[in-house]
Amino acid sequence: MASAPMFSRAIGLPARLALYGLASLALMVVDSRYDAMTAFRTGSVALIHPVQAALARPFEYLGEAGEFFTVHGALLQEKRQLEAERERLATLLQGYLDLQGENARLRAILQLTPPPLVEPMAARITRVLPDPFARKLVIDRGSADGVEAGRPVVDVAGLIGQVTEVYPNSSIITLLTSKDQAAPVQDQRNGLRLIVSGTGSDNLLEVRYLDMHADLKPGDLLTTSGIDGAYPPGIQVARVLSVEQPRQTPFARAICQPVGLIGQHRYVLILKARNNAP
Amino acid sequence: MPLNTEKPLVPQGPQLIAPAPRRLVYASLVLGYLCILLPWPQGMLWLVPDFTLVVLLYWVIHAPHLAGLGLAMALGLLTDATLGGLMGQHALTYTVTAFLVIHLRRRLENFEVSGRALHLAPIFLGQQALFLILGLVFRLPDADWRYLVAGLSAVLCWIPLARLFDRLTGWTNEMHIEPAAK
């Protein structure tokens, strides 16, 4: 034992690397296979969120100061447009209330169960996560506001994604355009049921395994069918751009454009289950 | 067997002449971490460098008694918790990166900032690549390979940062040749 080091007070570097590497790998396995990290995540996000919000504040003020100097005329014009839009919506809404009543009566006659009631809640996007694997946004509403994982997220135009992680005062939305996201939809023209999935690009969605002879044409509007229980029916999702005929595979593929303005908004709506639902 | 020189009890060589103040090391790491938290615009996320790692790799070279594998692992876990990816993904890449840099440390001490940056470029790039590959191995369906560019922008960030820290600590690459003259 004469060759023992004089000051052996620490384990060697490669051994430490192996130790830390194994620990990290174990963490990754535990995190990807089991739900063991959720509690830790919730805690750490609750700690980090206030710091993040404080850091983002000066940039928000800057943005607002920039908006302050926008031309007065543009604002007036926008106001007029919004007023016209509101009038149009108000007239539409009257018809809608009427229709909703009629629909309820018809459903009662047919003895169908009522559709799940949803309540929209506005949320502000605070951050975009630099995640190379999925498209994720952080919003400023969390479990304290009644957000639940799995709730659909829409904007003024259509569906944009789903709440995937919920923390006390913030949640994470995974956009529909992420590659692993999908939504069951229905063609508005003929009721054809399909599944539309993300492609990883901000302005493209696709219908992957489409029947070769399916009646789907460019320009068709796809809305959620509501049969998966996650998305309520009738939310606009995408418009078909083109249908590619199959070459080697037995399936056709349709390219669609999302209706929601993905990547262009500061505010989104979460469709929350209504508390006093019957 | 030689002495354990990787993490000496007392700072040696250049670290003895121009010691990195403990406060500067930790403060700069915190600042680097805060830079990640800033609300970067969505369109340029793929080229925003990992500032924590940029700062960490400077101190792994210049303050080895303060910044080693343990600190790299801890910072990696912090970044994982912040960015909401897979727990341990950043931790592993930070640790491997720090290990490589510790091995190159003696050599790197002989180079100007630009020379050191040239050595670090493949390491930063490899870190991003390892990160993306780990994601693919584990669960994540779609890796956006544009994020490799973040490795290169990290090197570009490292150069001015290293110049600044060299000036703050008074460190030069000729220093250890004649330490007695100082």
Coordinates of C-alpha atoms in Angstrom, one line a residue:
Chain A
M1 CA 0.0 0.0 0.0
A2 CA 3.0 2.3 -0.4
S3 CA 1.6 3.8 -3.6
A4 CA -1.4 5.2 -1.8
P5 CA -1.9 8.9 -2.5
M6 CA -0.7 11.3 0.2
F7 CA -3.9 13.3 0.4
S8 CA -6.7 11.0 -0.6
R9 CA -9.5 13.2 0.5
A10 CA -11.9 13.0 -2.4
I11 CA -13.0 10.4 -4.9
G12 CA -11.4 10.9 -8.3
L13 CA -12.9 12.9 -11.1
P14 CA -14.0 10.1 -13.4
A15 CA -15.6 8.4 -10.5
R16 CA -17.5 11.5 -9.6
L17 CA -18.6 12.0 -13.2
A18 CA -19.9 8.5 -13.3
L19 CA -21.7 9.0 -10.0
Y20 CA -23.4 12.3 -11.1
G21 CA -24.1 10.9 -14.6
L22 CA -25.8 7.9 -13.1
A23 CA -27.8 10.1 -10.8
S24 CA -28.9 12.3 -13.7
L25 CA -29.8 9.3 -15.8
A26 CA -31.8 7.8 -12.9
L27 CA -33.7 11.1 -12.5
M28 CA -34.5 11.2 -16.2
V29 CA -35.8 7.6 -16.2
V30 CA -37.9 8.3 -13.1
D31 CA -39.2 11.5 -14.7
S32 CA -40.0 10.1 -18.0
R33 CA -41.5 6.7 -16.9
Y34 CA -43.2 7.7 -13.6
D35 CA -44.9 10.7 -12.3
A36 CA -42.5 11.0 -9.3
M37 CA -41.2 14.5 -10.0
T38 CA -44.5 16.3 -10.0
A39 CA -44.4 17.4 -6.4
F40 CA -40.8 18.6 -6.8
R41 CA -41.7 20.5 -10.0
T42 CA -44.7 22.2 -8.3
G43 CA -42.5 23.4 -5.5
S44 CA -39.7 24.7 -7.6
V45 CA -42.0 26.4 -10.1
A46 CA -43.8 28.1 -7.2
L47 CA -40.4 29.4 -6.0
I48 CA -39.2 30.5 -9.5
H49 CA -42.4 32.0 -10.8
P50 CA -42.3 35.2 -8.7
V51 CA -38.7 35.9 -9.8
Q52 CA -39.6 35.3 -13.4
A53 CA -42.6 37.6 -13.2
A54 CA -40.5 40.3 -11.6
L55 CA -37.9 40.0 -14.3
A56 CA -40.5 40.2 -17.1
R57 CA -42.2 43.3 -15.6
P58 CA -39.7 45.9 -17.0
F59 CA -40.1 44.4 -20.5
E60 CA -43.8 44.6 -20.2
Y61 CA -43.6 48.3 -19.2
L62 CA -41.3 48.9 -22.2
G63 CA -43.8 47.3 -24.4
E64 CA -46.6 49.3 -23.0
A65 CA -44.6 52.5 -23.3
G66 CA -44.1 51.7 -27.0
E67 CA -47.8 51.1 -27.4
F68 CA -48.5 54.5 -25.7
F69 CA -46.9 56.3 -28.6
T70 CA -48.9 54.5 -31.3
V71 CA -50.6 56.9 -33.6
H72 CA -53.9 58.2 -32.3
G73 CA -55.6 57.7 -35.6
A74 CA -54.8 54.0 -35.7
L75 CA -56.4 53.6 -32.2
L76 CA -59.5 55.4 -33.3
Q77 CA -59.8 53.3 -36.4
E78 CA -59.4 50.2 -34.3
K79 CA -62.0 51.4 -31.9
R80 CA -64.5 51.9 -34.7
Q81 CA -63.8 48.4 -36.1
L82 CA -64.3 46.9 -32.7
E83 CA -67.6 48.7 -32.2
A84 CA -68.8 47.5 -35.5
E85 CA -67.7 44.0 -34.6
R86 CA -69.4 44.2 -31.3
E87 CA -72.7 45.1 -32.8
R88 CA -72.4 42.3 -35.3
L89 CA -71.6 39.9 -32.4
A90 CA -74.5 41.2 -30.3
T91 CA -77.0 40.4 -33.1
L92 CA -75.4 37.0 -33.6
L93 CA -75.6 36.3 -29.9
Q94 CA -79.4 37.0 -29.8
G95 CA -79.8 34.3 -32.5
Y96 CA -77.4 32.1 -30.5
L97 CA -79.4 32.3 -27.3
D98 CA -82.5 31.5 -29.2
L99 CA -80.8 28.5 -30.8
Q100 CA -79.4 27.3 -27.5
G101 CA -82.9 27.3 -26.0
E102 CA -84.3 25.5 -29.0
N103 CA -81.4 23.0 -28.9
A104 CA -82.0 22.3 -25.2
R105 CA -85.7 21.6 -25.9
L106 CA -84.8 19.3 -28.8
R107 CA -82.3 17.5 -26.7
A108 CA -84.8 17.0 -24.0
I109 CA -87.2 15.6 -26.5
L110 CA -84.6 13.2 -27.8
Q111 CA -83.4 12.5 -24.2
L112 CA -79.8 13.2 -25.0
T113 CA -77.4 14.2 -22.2
P114 CA -76.5 17.9 -22.3
P115 CA -73.0 18.8 -23.6
P116 CA -70.5 19.6 -20.9
L117 CA -70.8 23.3 -20.0
V118 CA -67.6 25.3 -20.3
E119 CA -66.6 28.7 -19.1
P120 CA -63.8 30.6 -20.8
M121 CA -61.1 32.2 -18.6
A122 CA -58.7 34.7 -20.0
A123 CA -55.0 34.1 -19.3
R124 CA -51.9 36.0 -20.2
I125 CA -48.9 34.4 -21.8
T126 CA -45.9 35.2 -19.6
R127 CA -43.2 33.2 -21.2
V128 CA -42.4 30.8 -24.1
L129 CA -40.3 27.9 -22.9
P130 CA -37.1 27.3 -24.9
D131 CA -37.9 23.6 -25.3
P132 CA -36.6 22.1 -28.5
F133 CA -38.9 19.1 -28.2
A134 CA -42.4 20.6 -27.9
R135 CA -44.1 24.0 -28.3
K136 CA -45.0 25.2 -24.8
L137 CA -46.2 28.5 -23.4
V138 CA -46.4 29.6 -19.7
I139 CA -49.6 31.4 -18.7
D140 CA -50.3 33.3 -15.5
R141 CA -53.3 31.2 -14.3
G142 CA -52.9 28.1 -12.2
S143 CA -54.6 25.7 -9.9
A144 CA -55.5 28.7 -7.6
D145 CA -57.7 29.9 -10.5
G146 CA -59.3 26.5 -11.1
V147 CA -57.2 25.5 -14.1
E148 CA -57.0 21.7 -14.5
A149 CA -54.6 19.8 -16.7
G150 CA -56.1 18.7 -19.9
R151 CA -58.4 21.7 -20.4
P152 CA -58.5 23.0 -24.0
V153 CA -57.0 26.4 -24.8
V154 CA -58.5 28.6 -27.5
D155 CA -58.0 32.1 -28.9
V156 CA -60.4 34.4 -30.7
A157 CA -60.2 32.3 -33.8
G158 CA -59.9 28.7 -32.8
L159 CA -58.2 25.9 -30.8
I160 CA -54.6 26.4 -30.1
G161 CA -53.7 23.7 -27.5
Q162 CA -54.2 22.1 -24.2
V163 CA -53.1 22.7 -20.6
T164 CA -50.5 20.1 -19.8
E165 CA -49.0 21.1 -16.5
V166 CA -50.6 23.0 -13.7
Y167 CA -48.8 24.9 -10.9
P168 CA -50.3 27.0 -8.1
N169 CA -50.1 30.3 -10.0
S170 CA -49.1 29.3 -13.5
S171 CA -49.6 26.6 -16.0
I172 CA -48.0 25.3 -19.1
I173 CA -49.9 25.0 -22.4
T174 CA -48.6 22.6 -25.1
L175 CA -49.6 23.9 -28.5
L176 CA -51.5 21.7 -30.9
T177 CA -48.7 22.2 -33.4
S178 CA -46.3 20.2 -31.2
K179 CA -45.5 16.9 -33.0
D180 CA -47.1 14.7 -30.3
Q181 CA -50.3 16.6 -30.0
A182 CA -53.6 15.6 -31.7
A183 CA -57.2 16.5 -31.6
P184 CA -60.3 14.6 -32.9
V185 CA -62.1 16.7 -35.5
Q186 CA -65.0 16.6 -37.8
D187 CA -65.3 18.0 -41.3
Q188 CA -68.0 20.8 -41.1
R189 CA -69.1 20.1 -44.7
N190 CA -70.0 16.4 -44.3
G191 CA -69.4 15.3 -40.7
L192 CA -66.4 13.1 -41.6
R193 CA -64.5 12.3 -38.4
L194 CA -60.7 12.6 -38.4
I195 CA -57.7 13.1 -36.2
V196 CA -55.6 16.1 -36.8
S197 CA -52.0 16.2 -35.4
G198 CA -49.3 18.7 -35.1
T199 CA -46.2 18.7 -37.3
G200 CA -43.8 20.7 -35.2
S201 CA -44.3 23.8 -37.5
D202 CA -46.2 26.8 -36.3
N203 CA -48.6 27.0 -39.3
L204 CA -49.1 23.5 -40.4
L205 CA -51.2 20.6 -39.1
E206 CA -51.8 17.3 -40.8
V207 CA -54.3 14.5 -40.9
R208 CA -52.0 11.5 -41.0
Y209 CA -53.7 8.2 -41.9
L210 CA -56.5 9.5 -44.1
D211 CA -58.6 7.0 -46.1
M212 CA -57.6 7.2 -49.7
H213 CA -61.1 7.8 -50.8
A214 CA -62.2 10.1 -48.0
D215 CA -64.2 13.0 -49.1
L216 CA -61.9 15.8 -47.9
K217 CA -61.3 18.8 -50.1
P218 CA -59.1 21.9 -49.8
G219 CA -61.0 24.6 -48.0
D220 CA -62.9 22.4 -45.7
L221 CA -63.2 23.6 -42.1
L222 CA -62.4 21.1 -39.4
T223 CA -64.0 21.6 -35.9
T224 CA -63.5 19.5 -32.8
S225 CA -65.9 16.6 -32.7
G226 CA -66.0 16.3 -28.9
I227 CA -65.8 12.5 -28.8
D228 CA -62.6 12.3 -26.8
G229 CA -63.9 14.1 -23.8
A230 CA -61.0 16.5 -23.7
Y231 CA -62.1 19.1 -26.3
P232 CA -65.7 20.3 -26.3
P233 CA -67.4 20.0 -29.7
G234 CA -67.6 22.8 -32.2
I235 CA -64.3 24.6 -31.7
Q236 CA -62.7 25.6 -35.0
V237 CA -59.4 23.9 -35.4
A238 CA -58.0 24.0 -39.0
R239 CA -58.7 24.5 -42.6
V240 CA -57.6 21.9 -45.2
L241 CA -55.0 23.2 -47.5
S242 CA -54.3 20.2 -49.7
V243 CA -54.8 16.5 -49.8
E244 CA -51.8 14.4 -50.9
Q245 CA -52.7 11.2 -52.7
P246 CA -50.8 8.1 -51.4
R247 CA -47.7 7.0 -53.1
Q248 CA -46.2 4.0 -51.3
T249 CA -48.6 3.8 -48.4
P250 CA -52.3 2.9 -48.4
F251 CA -53.1 6.1 -46.7
A252 CA -53.6 9.7 -48.0
R253 CA -52.4 12.7 -46.0
A254 CA -54.0 16.1 -45.7
I255 CA -52.2 19.3 -44.9
C256 CA -54.1 21.8 -42.9
Q257 CA -53.6 25.3 -41.6
P258 CA -54.5 26.0 -38.0
V259 CA -57.3 28.5 -37.5
G260 CA -56.0 29.7 -34.2
L261 CA -53.4 32.4 -34.5
I262 CA -50.6 30.4 -33.1
G263 CA -47.6 32.4 -32.0
Q264 CA -49.3 35.8 -32.5
H265 CA -51.2 36.4 -29.2
R266 CA -50.5 37.7 -25.8
Y267 CA -53.8 36.4 -24.3
V268 CA -55.5 33.1 -24.6
L269 CA -58.8 31.6 -23.2
I270 CA -58.8 28.4 -21.1
L271 CA -62.1 26.5 -21.4
K272 CA -62.7 25.7 -17.7
A273 CA -65.4 23.2 -16.6
R274 CA -68.3 25.3 -15.1
N275 CA -68.5 24.7 -11.3
N276 CA -72.2 24.6 -11.1
A277 CA -72.5 22.1 -13.9
P278 CA -75.6 20.0 -13.6
Chain B
M1 CA -0.4 7.7 -7.9
P2 CA -0.1 11.5 -8.0
L3 CA -1.6 13.9 -5.7
N4 CA -5.2 14.9 -6.3
T5 CA -4.5 18.1 -8.2
E6 CA -7.9 18.5 -9.7
K7 CA -9.3 20.2 -6.7
P8 CA -6.4 21.5 -4.6
L9 CA -6.9 22.6 -1.0
V10 CA -5.2 25.9 -1.7
P11 CA -5.5 27.7 -5.0
Q12 CA -2.4 27.0 -7.1
G13 CA -0.7 28.6 -10.0
P14 CA -2.6 31.5 -11.6
Q15 CA -5.4 31.0 -9.1
L16 CA -3.0 31.9 -6.4
I17 CA -1.9 35.1 -8.1
A18 CA -5.2 36.2 -9.4
P19 CA -7.8 34.5 -7.2
A20 CA -11.3 34.6 -8.3
P21 CA -13.4 36.3 -5.5
R22 CA -15.9 33.8 -4.2
R23 CA -18.5 36.5 -4.3
L24 CA -17.9 37.3 -8.0
V25 CA -18.2 33.6 -8.9
Y26 CA -21.5 33.1 -7.3
A27 CA -22.9 36.5 -8.2
S28 CA -22.1 36.0 -11.9
L29 CA -23.6 32.5 -11.9
V30 CA -26.8 33.9 -10.4
L31 CA -26.9 36.7 -13.0
G32 CA -26.3 34.1 -15.8
Y33 CA -29.2 32.1 -14.4
L34 CA -31.5 35.2 -14.3
C35 CA -30.7 35.8 -18.0
I36 CA -32.4 32.5 -18.8
L37 CA -35.5 33.6 -17.0
L38 CA -35.8 36.8 -19.1
P39 CA -38.8 36.8 -21.5
W40 CA -36.9 36.2 -24.8
P41 CA -39.0 36.7 -28.0
Q42 CA -40.4 33.5 -29.3
G43 CA -38.8 33.7 -32.7
M44 CA -35.3 33.7 -31.5
L45 CA -35.4 31.2 -28.6
W46 CA -33.4 28.7 -30.6
L47 CA -30.3 30.9 -30.6
V48 CA -30.5 32.2 -27.1
P49 CA -27.4 30.7 -25.4
D50 CA -27.5 28.9 -22.0
F51 CA -26.0 31.8 -20.0
T52 CA -25.6 29.7 -16.8
L53 CA -23.4 27.3 -18.7
V54 CA -21.4 30.1 -20.3
V55 CA -20.6 31.6 -16.9
L56 CA -20.0 28.2 -15.4
L57 CA -17.4 27.2 -18.0
Y58 CA -15.4 30.3 -17.3
W59 CA -15.2 29.6 -13.6
V60 CA -14.5 25.9 -14.2
I61 CA -11.3 27.0 -15.9
H62 CA -10.4 29.9 -13.7
A63 CA -11.7 29.0 -10.2
P64 CA -11.5 25.2 -10.1
H65 CA -11.6 25.2 -6.3
L66 CA -15.1 26.8 -6.4
A67 CA -16.6 25.4 -9.6
G68 CA -16.5 21.7 -10.2
L69 CA -18.7 18.8 -11.1
G70 CA -20.9 19.2 -8.1
L71 CA -21.7 22.8 -8.9
A72 CA -22.3 21.9 -12.5
M73 CA -24.8 19.2 -11.4
A74 CA -26.6 21.5 -9.0
L75 CA -26.9 24.3 -11.7
G76 CA -28.1 21.7 -14.2
L77 CA -30.8 20.6 -11.9
L78 CA -31.8 24.2 -11.3
T79 CA -32.1 24.8 -15.0
D80 CA -34.1 21.6 -15.4
A81 CA -36.5 22.8 -12.8
T82 CA -36.8 26.1 -14.5
L83 CA -37.3 25.1 -18.1
G84 CA -39.6 22.3 -17.3
G85 CA -37.9 19.7 -19.5
L86 CA -36.9 16.2 -18.4
M87 CA -35.4 16.3 -14.8
G88 CA -31.7 15.5 -15.1
Q89 CA -31.3 16.4 -18.8
H90 CA -29.4 19.6 -18.2
A91 CA -27.7 18.2 -15.1
L92 CA -26.1 15.4 -17.2
T93 CA -25.0 17.6 -20.0
Y94 CA -23.6 20.3 -17.6
T95 CA -21.7 17.6 -15.7
V96 CA -20.2 16.0 -18.8
T97 CA -19.3 19.4 -20.2
A98 CA -17.6 20.5 -16.9
F99 CA -15.7 17.2 -16.8
L100 CA -14.3 17.8 -20.3
V101 CA -13.3 21.4 -19.5
I102 CA -11.6 20.3 -16.2
H103 CA -9.5 17.9 -18.3
L104 CA -8.6 20.7 -20.7
R105 CA -8.1 23.3 -18.0
R106 CA -4.2 23.2 -17.8
R107 CA -4.0 23.5 -21.5
L108 CA -6.6 26.2 -21.7
E109 CA -4.7 28.4 -19.3
N110 CA -2.0 29.0 -21.9
F111 CA -4.4 30.6 -24.4
E112 CA -5.8 34.0 -25.1
V113 CA -9.5 34.4 -24.8
S114 CA -10.0 33.6 -28.5
G115 CA -7.9 30.5 -28.2
R116 CA -9.9 29.3 -25.2
A117 CA -13.1 30.1 -27.0
L118 CA -11.9 28.0 -30.0
H119 CA -11.4 25.0 -27.6
L120 CA -14.8 25.6 -26.0
A121 CA -16.7 25.8 -29.3
P122 CA -17.0 22.0 -29.9
I123 CA -17.7 21.5 -26.2
F124 CA -20.7 23.9 -26.3
L125 CA -21.9 22.4 -29.5
G126 CA -21.5 18.9 -28.2
Q127 CA -23.5 19.9 -25.1
Q128 CA -26.4 21.1 -27.2
A129 CA -26.2 17.9 -29.3
L130 CA -26.1 15.7 -26.2
F131 CA -29.1 17.5 -24.8
L132 CA -31.1 17.0 -28.0
I133 CA -30.1 13.3 -28.3
L134 CA -31.0 12.7 -24.6
G135 CA -34.4 14.1 -25.3
L136 CA -34.9 11.9 -28.3
V137 CA -33.6 8.8 -26.3
F138 CA -36.1 9.5 -23.5
R139 CA -39.5 10.4 -24.7
L140 CA -39.6 13.5 -26.7
P141 CA -40.9 12.9 -30.2
D142 CA -39.5 15.9 -32.0
A143 CA -36.1 17.5 -31.6
D144 CA -35.7 20.9 -33.2
W145 CA -32.2 20.8 -34.5
R146 CA -32.0 24.6 -34.9
Y147 CA -31.3 24.6 -31.2
L148 CA -27.7 23.5 -32.1
V149 CA -27.1 27.1 -33.1
A150 CA -27.4 28.0 -29.4
G151 CA -24.1 26.2 -28.8
L152 CA -22.4 28.5 -31.3
S153 CA -24.0 31.7 -29.9
A154 CA -22.9 30.5 -26.4
V155 CA -19.2 30.7 -27.6
L156 CA -19.8 34.1 -29.1
C157 CA -21.2 35.2 -25.7
W158 CA -18.4 33.5 -23.8
I159 CA -15.7 35.7 -25.5
P160 CA -16.8 39.2 -24.2
L161 CA -17.7 37.6 -20.9
A162 CA -14.2 36.0 -20.5
R163 CA -12.6 39.3 -21.4
L164 CA -14.7 41.0 -18.7
F165 CA -13.9 38.4 -16.1
D166 CA -10.2 38.4 -17.0
R167 CA -10.1 42.1 -16.4
L168 CA -12.1 41.8 -13.1
T169 CA -9.8 39.1 -11.7
G170 CA -6.6 40.5 -13.2
W171 CA -5.9 37.2 -14.9
T172 CA -3.6 36.9 -18.0
N173 CA -2.4 33.9 -19.8
E174 CA 1.3 34.8 -19.4
M175 CA 0.9 35.1 -15.6
H176 CA 1.9 31.6 -14.6
I177 CA 5.2 31.6 -16.6
E178 CA 6.9 33.8 -14.1
P179 CA 4.8 33.8 -11.0
A180 CA 7.6 35.1 -8.8
A181 CA 7.9 38.3 -10.8
K182 CA 4.5 39.4 -9.7

